[in-house]
Amino acid sequence: MLIFNTQNELVSYLATVSNATTTIGFVPTMGALHQGHLSLLSDALKNNSIVVMSIFVNPTQFNNQEDLAKYPRTLETDIEKIKSVSDKIIVYAPSVEDIYNGNTVSQHFDFDGLENQMEGQFRPGHFNGVGTIVKRLFEIVKPTHAYFGEKDFQQLQIVKKMVEKAKIPVKVIGCPIFREPNGLAMSSRNERLSDTEKKEAAIIYKTLLQAKKLFPTKSAAAVSHWVKKTFDQNSNFTLEYFQIADEASLLPCIRKSKNKKYRAFIAVFVNNIRLIDTISLK
Ligand code: PAF
């Protein structure tokens, strides 16, 4: 398996193995890989001649320095997991210097307001950081197809918007959420949970499922009220937000419209660890 730590080496290598018909599938990650990431790799392998996975904990998308410091970094085990999928995958694991060249700051983006909802309200600057790194990685890897998990649905919509606005020639593909047997959405941050917290975190998906059940007969406000009450009664979990929003604009659902696809979004803290999840309400 090939592992590159610098963009120069990666770009030179890709030039030697690419021609006009080559398709490059790209899976950007911050490491601490789980089954969800590996399924993105499998999708990429099925549909592309070359597959590149990046592993880079991007400092500019963290609005909380403690979260950045504690973000799990597990490169060796990540490499083993990638090998278990295929030894043909090319890994790009750069340093901060290789990506930012001494200027570790975000570019400013206009994502037509998608950036102002939910995560945007609670993580100021986060999506400028995501846009900066994803654009940079697209420039380096030049993928034809890029794969993102739907757990970060807002991120997925924002990346699609960036690609559309900047006319980047890549197809952005959203892939389904992978869950633990108890329903907890797989996330690199789950590594920081104790066994008990992991078990109890089943409440997040259970609540989303119940919200989905309630939505056809209740207003978005009534469902949100029920979710808030559920978390108020649980002292170990603090609800940061629950929002039912239109999938395309991410604007909150005030009055239901038949022409819109709605989705519920949630962010919860357990022991200072922030977990997000989402469910389609179709
Ligand atoms: O979803 C993630 O892991 C990150 O936000 C991404 C897309 C790899 C950018 O750093």
Tab-separated table of C-alpha atoms and ligand atoms in Angstrom:
chain	number	residue	atom	x	y	z
A	1	MET	CA	0.000	0.000	0.000
A	2	LEU	CA	1.345	3.441	-0.860
A	3	ILE	CA	1.406	6.151	1.799
A	4	PHE	CA	2.387	9.707	0.904
A	5	ASN	CA	3.097	12.440	3.420
A	6	THR	CA	3.640	15.287	0.981
A	7	GLN	CA	1.498	16.659	-1.804
A	8	ASN	CA	4.462	16.810	-4.195
A	9	GLU	CA	5.053	13.069	-3.902
A	10	LEU	CA	1.342	12.290	-4.199
A	11	VAL	CA	0.793	14.561	-7.214
A	12	SER	CA	3.888	13.159	-9.003
A	13	TYR	CA	2.755	9.591	-8.373
A	14	LEU	CA	-0.818	10.225	-9.534
A	15	ALA	CA	0.529	11.799	-12.740
A	16	THR	CA	2.435	8.605	-13.554
A	17	VAL	CA	-0.621	6.341	-13.138
A	18	SER	CA	-3.363	8.538	-14.625
A	19	ASN	CA	-4.544	8.992	-18.184
A	20	ALA	CA	-7.600	10.542	-19.859
A	21	THR	CA	-9.884	7.657	-18.818
A	22	THR	CA	-8.700	7.321	-15.206
A	23	THR	CA	-11.304	7.904	-12.514
A	24	ILE	CA	-10.055	8.887	-9.077
A	25	GLY	CA	-12.299	8.154	-6.109
A	26	PHE	CA	-11.424	10.242	-3.079
A	27	VAL	CA	-12.371	9.720	0.561
A	28	PRO	CA	-11.253	12.631	2.779
A	29	THR	CA	-11.098	11.789	6.498
A	30	MET	CA	-9.600	12.962	9.750
A	31	GLY	CA	-8.604	9.387	10.652
A	32	ALA	CA	-9.746	7.309	13.652
A	33	LEU	CA	-11.395	5.208	10.988
A	34	HIS	CA	-14.532	3.171	11.601
A	35	GLN	CA	-16.823	0.944	9.549
A	36	GLY	CA	-18.522	4.014	8.034
A	37	HIS	CA	-15.231	5.265	6.549
A	38	LEU	CA	-14.378	1.772	5.290
A	39	SER	CA	-17.738	1.532	3.534
A	40	LEU	CA	-16.937	4.829	1.752
A	41	LEU	CA	-13.708	3.193	0.587
A	42	SER	CA	-15.600	0.134	-0.690
A	43	ASP	CA	-17.986	2.363	-2.664
A	44	ALA	CA	-15.028	4.284	-4.096
A	45	LEU	CA	-13.246	1.043	-5.066
A	46	LYS	CA	-16.302	-0.282	-6.918
A	47	ASN	CA	-16.578	2.761	-9.136
A	48	ASN	CA	-13.072	4.130	-9.765
A	49	SER	CA	-9.745	3.024	-11.214
A	50	ILE	CA	-7.751	4.704	-8.408
A	51	VAL	CA	-8.805	5.352	-4.812
A	52	VAL	CA	-7.153	7.915	-2.534
A	53	MET	CA	-7.941	8.353	1.148
A	54	SER	CA	-6.625	11.369	3.042
A	55	ILE	CA	-6.043	11.330	6.780
A	56	PHE	CA	-5.603	14.817	8.162
A	57	VAL	CA	-6.922	16.373	11.363
A	58	ASN	CA	-7.665	19.810	9.969
A	59	PRO	CA	-6.978	22.498	12.617
A	60	THR	CA	-8.928	25.275	10.871
A	61	GLN	CA	-12.296	23.531	11.237
A	62	PHE	CA	-12.066	23.256	15.036
A	63	ASN	CA	-13.612	26.157	16.913
A	64	ASN	CA	-12.720	24.472	20.202
A	65	GLN	CA	-9.029	23.927	20.931
A	66	GLU	CA	-9.715	21.170	23.485
A	67	ASP	CA	-11.706	19.256	20.855
A	68	LEU	CA	-8.753	19.592	18.438
A	69	ALA	CA	-6.215	18.466	21.058
A	70	LYS	CA	-8.335	15.474	22.064
A	71	TYR	CA	-9.316	14.413	18.557
A	72	PRO	CA	-8.165	10.764	18.256
A	73	ARG	CA	-5.038	10.267	16.149
A	74	THR	CA	-4.551	6.587	15.323
A	75	LEU	CA	-2.583	6.467	12.071
A	76	GLU	CA	-1.069	2.993	12.547
A	77	THR	CA	-4.365	1.246	13.235
A	78	ASP	CA	-6.009	3.311	10.489
A	79	ILE	CA	-3.465	1.952	7.996
A	80	GLU	CA	-4.205	-1.629	9.126
A	81	LYS	CA	-7.941	-1.028	8.651
A	82	ILE	CA	-7.397	0.404	5.160
A	83	LYS	CA	-5.236	-2.616	4.246
A	84	SER	CA	-8.065	-4.909	5.366
A	85	VAL	CA	-10.257	-3.327	2.656
A	86	SER	CA	-7.599	-3.308	-0.095
A	87	ASP	CA	-3.852	-2.805	-0.404
A	88	LYS	CA	-4.473	-0.808	-3.600
A	89	ILE	CA	-5.724	2.246	-1.722
A	90	ILE	CA	-3.397	5.241	-1.812
A	91	VAL	CA	-3.128	7.074	1.497
A	92	TYR	CA	-2.281	10.757	1.782
A	93	ALA	CA	-1.410	11.669	5.390
A	94	PRO	CA	0.115	15.155	5.236
A	95	SER	CA	1.436	17.414	7.981
A	96	VAL	CA	-0.183	20.771	8.788
A	97	GLU	CA	2.844	22.401	7.121
A	98	ASP	CA	2.357	20.440	3.879
A	99	ILE	CA	-1.244	21.642	3.630
A	100	TYR	CA	-1.037	25.188	5.003
A	101	ASN	CA	2.570	26.130	4.271
A	102	GLY	CA	2.951	28.242	7.416
A	103	ASN	CA	-0.409	30.017	7.042
A	104	THR	CA	-2.925	27.923	8.987
A	105	VAL	CA	-6.024	30.018	8.332
A	106	SER	CA	-9.367	29.510	6.622
A	107	GLN	CA	-10.558	31.070	3.441
A	108	HIS	CA	-13.968	32.769	3.687
A	109	PHE	CA	-16.830	31.138	1.780
A	110	ASP	CA	-20.393	32.024	0.876
A	111	PHE	CA	-22.452	28.835	0.802
A	112	ASP	CA	-25.742	30.674	0.119
A	113	GLY	CA	-26.684	30.585	3.810
A	114	LEU	CA	-26.256	26.812	4.316
A	115	GLU	CA	-23.375	27.680	6.633
A	116	ASN	CA	-25.545	29.737	8.986
A	117	GLN	CA	-27.804	26.936	10.202
A	118	MET	CA	-27.266	24.396	13.000
A	119	GLU	CA	-23.528	23.507	13.095
A	120	GLY	CA	-22.834	26.977	11.708
A	121	GLN	CA	-24.556	28.598	14.683
A	122	PHE	CA	-22.807	26.496	17.294
A	123	ARG	CA	-19.393	26.106	15.653
A	124	PRO	CA	-18.469	29.544	14.300
A	125	GLY	CA	-15.930	29.332	11.467
A	126	HIS	CA	-16.268	25.547	11.205
A	127	PHE	CA	-17.541	25.480	7.622
A	128	ASN	CA	-14.945	27.965	6.401
A	129	GLY	CA	-12.364	25.485	7.746
A	130	VAL	CA	-14.105	22.545	6.067
A	131	GLY	CA	-14.416	24.440	2.772
A	132	THR	CA	-10.752	25.439	2.914
A	133	ILE	CA	-9.427	21.933	3.466
A	134	VAL	CA	-11.800	20.150	1.089
A	135	LYS	CA	-11.043	22.637	-1.712
A	136	ARG	CA	-7.292	22.271	-1.032
A	137	LEU	CA	-7.521	18.472	-1.056
A	138	PHE	CA	-9.583	18.529	-4.284
A	139	GLU	CA	-6.874	20.700	-5.887
A	140	ILE	CA	-4.174	18.224	-4.854
A	141	VAL	CA	-5.940	14.900	-5.536
A	142	LYS	CA	-8.102	16.097	-8.479
A	143	PRO	CA	-10.709	13.397	-7.875
A	144	THR	CA	-13.485	12.565	-10.320
A	145	HIS	CA	-15.655	11.262	-7.455
A	146	ALA	CA	-15.583	12.230	-3.762
A	147	TYR	CA	-17.342	10.328	-0.983
A	148	PHE	CA	-18.788	11.841	2.207
A	149	GLY	CA	-20.877	10.290	4.990
A	150	GLU	CA	-24.456	11.487	5.464
A	151	LYS	CA	-23.969	11.750	9.234
A	152	ASP	CA	-22.480	15.176	8.485
A	153	PHE	CA	-25.392	16.017	6.199
A	154	GLN	CA	-24.886	19.775	6.491
A	155	GLN	CA	-21.222	19.332	5.538
A	156	LEU	CA	-22.267	17.195	2.550
A	157	GLN	CA	-24.666	19.921	1.303
A	158	ILE	CA	-22.001	22.572	1.823
A	159	VAL	CA	-19.366	20.622	-0.111
A	160	LYS	CA	-21.881	20.133	-2.950
A	161	LYS	CA	-22.581	23.885	-2.910
A	162	MET	CA	-18.858	24.724	-2.976
A	163	VAL	CA	-18.280	22.382	-5.925
A	164	GLU	CA	-21.234	23.906	-7.802
A	165	LYS	CA	-20.172	27.506	-7.134
A	166	ALA	CA	-16.459	26.999	-7.845
A	167	LYS	CA	-17.268	24.697	-10.821
A	168	ILE	CA	-14.937	21.970	-9.546
A	169	PRO	CA	-15.176	18.931	-11.862
A	170	VAL	CA	-15.960	16.306	-9.208
A	171	LYS	CA	-19.094	14.318	-8.415
A	172	VAL	CA	-19.837	14.496	-4.684
A	173	ILE	CA	-21.499	11.335	-3.399
A	174	GLY	CA	-23.291	11.053	-0.039
A	175	CYS	CA	-23.214	7.625	1.628
A	176	PRO	CA	-25.520	6.203	4.316
A	177	ILE	CA	-24.767	6.430	8.032
A	178	PHE	CA	-23.234	3.375	9.686
A	179	ARG	CA	-24.546	2.592	13.157
A	180	GLU	CA	-23.464	0.549	16.157
A	181	PRO	CA	-25.881	-2.324	17.015
A	182	ASN	CA	-27.584	-0.009	19.550
A	183	GLY	CA	-28.181	2.627	16.846
A	184	LEU	CA	-25.389	5.056	17.828
A	185	ALA	CA	-24.068	6.648	14.616
A	186	MET	CA	-20.447	5.656	14.024
A	187	SER	CA	-18.096	8.570	14.586
A	188	SER	CA	-14.407	9.023	15.330
A	189	ARG	CA	-15.464	10.862	18.486
A	190	ASN	CA	-17.126	7.660	19.817
A	191	GLU	CA	-13.591	6.481	20.686
A	192	ARG	CA	-13.656	9.019	23.526
A	193	LEU	CA	-16.835	7.568	25.072
A	194	SER	CA	-16.726	5.100	27.963
A	195	ASP	CA	-18.568	1.781	27.498
A	196	THR	CA	-21.449	3.078	29.623
A	197	GLU	CA	-21.646	6.348	27.684
A	198	LYS	CA	-21.666	4.385	24.408
A	199	LYS	CA	-24.559	2.264	25.657
A	200	GLU	CA	-26.506	5.264	26.941
A	201	ALA	CA	-25.866	7.227	23.742
A	202	ALA	CA	-28.451	4.952	22.095
A	203	ILE	CA	-30.903	7.615	23.295
A	204	ILE	CA	-29.839	9.865	20.397
A	205	TYR	CA	-30.973	7.559	17.597
A	206	LYS	CA	-33.989	6.338	19.592
A	207	THR	CA	-35.105	9.960	19.913
A	208	LEU	CA	-34.615	10.548	16.188
A	209	LEU	CA	-36.687	7.458	15.361
A	210	GLN	CA	-39.470	8.640	17.654
A	211	ALA	CA	-39.304	12.134	16.127
A	212	LYS	CA	-39.730	10.523	12.697
A	213	LYS	CA	-42.810	8.671	13.988
A	214	LEU	CA	-44.327	11.843	15.424
A	215	PHE	CA	-43.623	14.129	12.458
A	216	PRO	CA	-46.496	13.048	10.140
A	217	THR	CA	-49.108	14.060	12.751
A	218	LYS	CA	-47.332	16.811	14.741
A	219	SER	CA	-45.808	20.172	13.868
A	220	ALA	CA	-42.016	20.573	13.775
A	221	ALA	CA	-42.321	22.803	16.871
A	222	ALA	CA	-44.245	20.116	18.780
A	223	VAL	CA	-41.703	17.440	17.858
A	224	SER	CA	-38.837	19.740	18.903
A	225	HIS	CA	-40.589	20.418	22.202
A	226	TRP	CA	-40.919	16.669	22.850
A	227	VAL	CA	-37.207	16.113	22.043
A	228	LYS	CA	-36.168	18.925	24.398
A	229	LYS	CA	-38.279	17.445	27.188
A	230	THR	CA	-36.752	13.997	26.620
A	231	PHE	CA	-33.226	15.369	27.035
A	232	ASP	CA	-34.183	17.597	29.983
A	233	GLN	CA	-35.129	14.387	31.777
A	234	ASN	CA	-31.730	12.799	31.079
A	235	SER	CA	-28.984	14.355	33.187
A	236	ASN	CA	-26.040	12.691	31.369
A	237	PHE	CA	-26.838	14.154	27.957
A	238	THR	CA	-27.188	17.846	27.116
A	239	LEU	CA	-29.088	18.760	23.993
A	240	GLU	CA	-27.320	21.501	22.032
A	241	TYR	CA	-29.877	21.641	19.234
A	242	PHE	CA	-32.611	19.656	17.571
A	243	GLN	CA	-33.904	21.022	14.294
A	244	ILE	CA	-36.228	19.814	11.587
A	245	ALA	CA	-35.083	21.417	8.373
A	246	ASP	CA	-35.570	21.338	4.629
A	247	GLU	CA	-32.806	19.154	3.138
A	248	ALA	CA	-32.065	21.559	0.282
A	249	SER	CA	-31.943	24.936	2.058
A	250	LEU	CA	-31.368	23.600	5.616
A	251	LEU	CA	-33.861	26.260	6.771
A	252	PRO	CA	-35.996	25.231	9.749
A	253	CYS	CA	-39.427	23.801	8.984
A	254	ILE	CA	-41.981	26.356	10.187
A	255	ARG	CA	-44.955	25.145	8.200
A	256	LYS	CA	-44.784	21.774	6.404
A	257	SER	CA	-44.746	21.859	2.613
A	258	LYS	CA	-45.485	18.795	0.445
A	259	ASN	CA	-42.741	19.776	-2.015
A	260	LYS	CA	-39.946	19.688	0.518
A	261	LYS	CA	-37.885	16.833	1.920
A	262	TYR	CA	-37.436	17.203	5.650
A	263	ARG	CA	-34.709	15.876	7.890
A	264	ALA	CA	-34.135	16.011	11.646
A	265	PHE	CA	-30.722	17.112	12.934
A	266	ILE	CA	-29.419	16.768	16.469
A	267	ALA	CA	-26.288	17.669	18.445
A	268	VAL	CA	-25.787	16.392	21.974
A	269	PHE	CA	-23.029	16.614	24.573
A	270	VAL	CA	-22.072	13.727	26.800
A	271	ASN	CA	-19.209	14.374	29.201
A	272	ASN	CA	-17.935	17.243	27.011
A	273	ILE	CA	-17.932	15.022	23.905
A	274	ARG	CA	-20.091	16.372	21.120
A	275	LEU	CA	-22.108	13.907	19.052
A	276	ILE	CA	-24.280	14.677	16.020
A	277	ASP	CA	-26.803	12.591	14.126
A	278	THR	CA	-29.516	13.012	11.536
A	279	ILE	CA	-32.456	11.155	10.027
A	280	SER	CA	-34.564	11.626	6.917
A	281	LEU	CA	-38.216	12.219	7.829
A	282	LYS	CA	-39.523	10.906	4.500
B	1	PAF	O1	-15.867	14.854	7.823
B	1	PAF	C1	-14.649	14.959	8.093
B	1	PAF	O2	-14.008	14.014	8.571
B	1	PAF	C2	-13.947	16.273	7.813
B	1	PAF	O3	-14.783	17.345	8.036
B	1	PAF	C3	-13.320	16.327	6.403
B	1	PAF	C4	-14.380	16.293	5.319
B	1	PAF	C5	-12.349	15.182	6.215
B	1	PAF	C6	-12.549	17.644	6.253
B	1	PAF	O4	-11.526	17.751	7.186
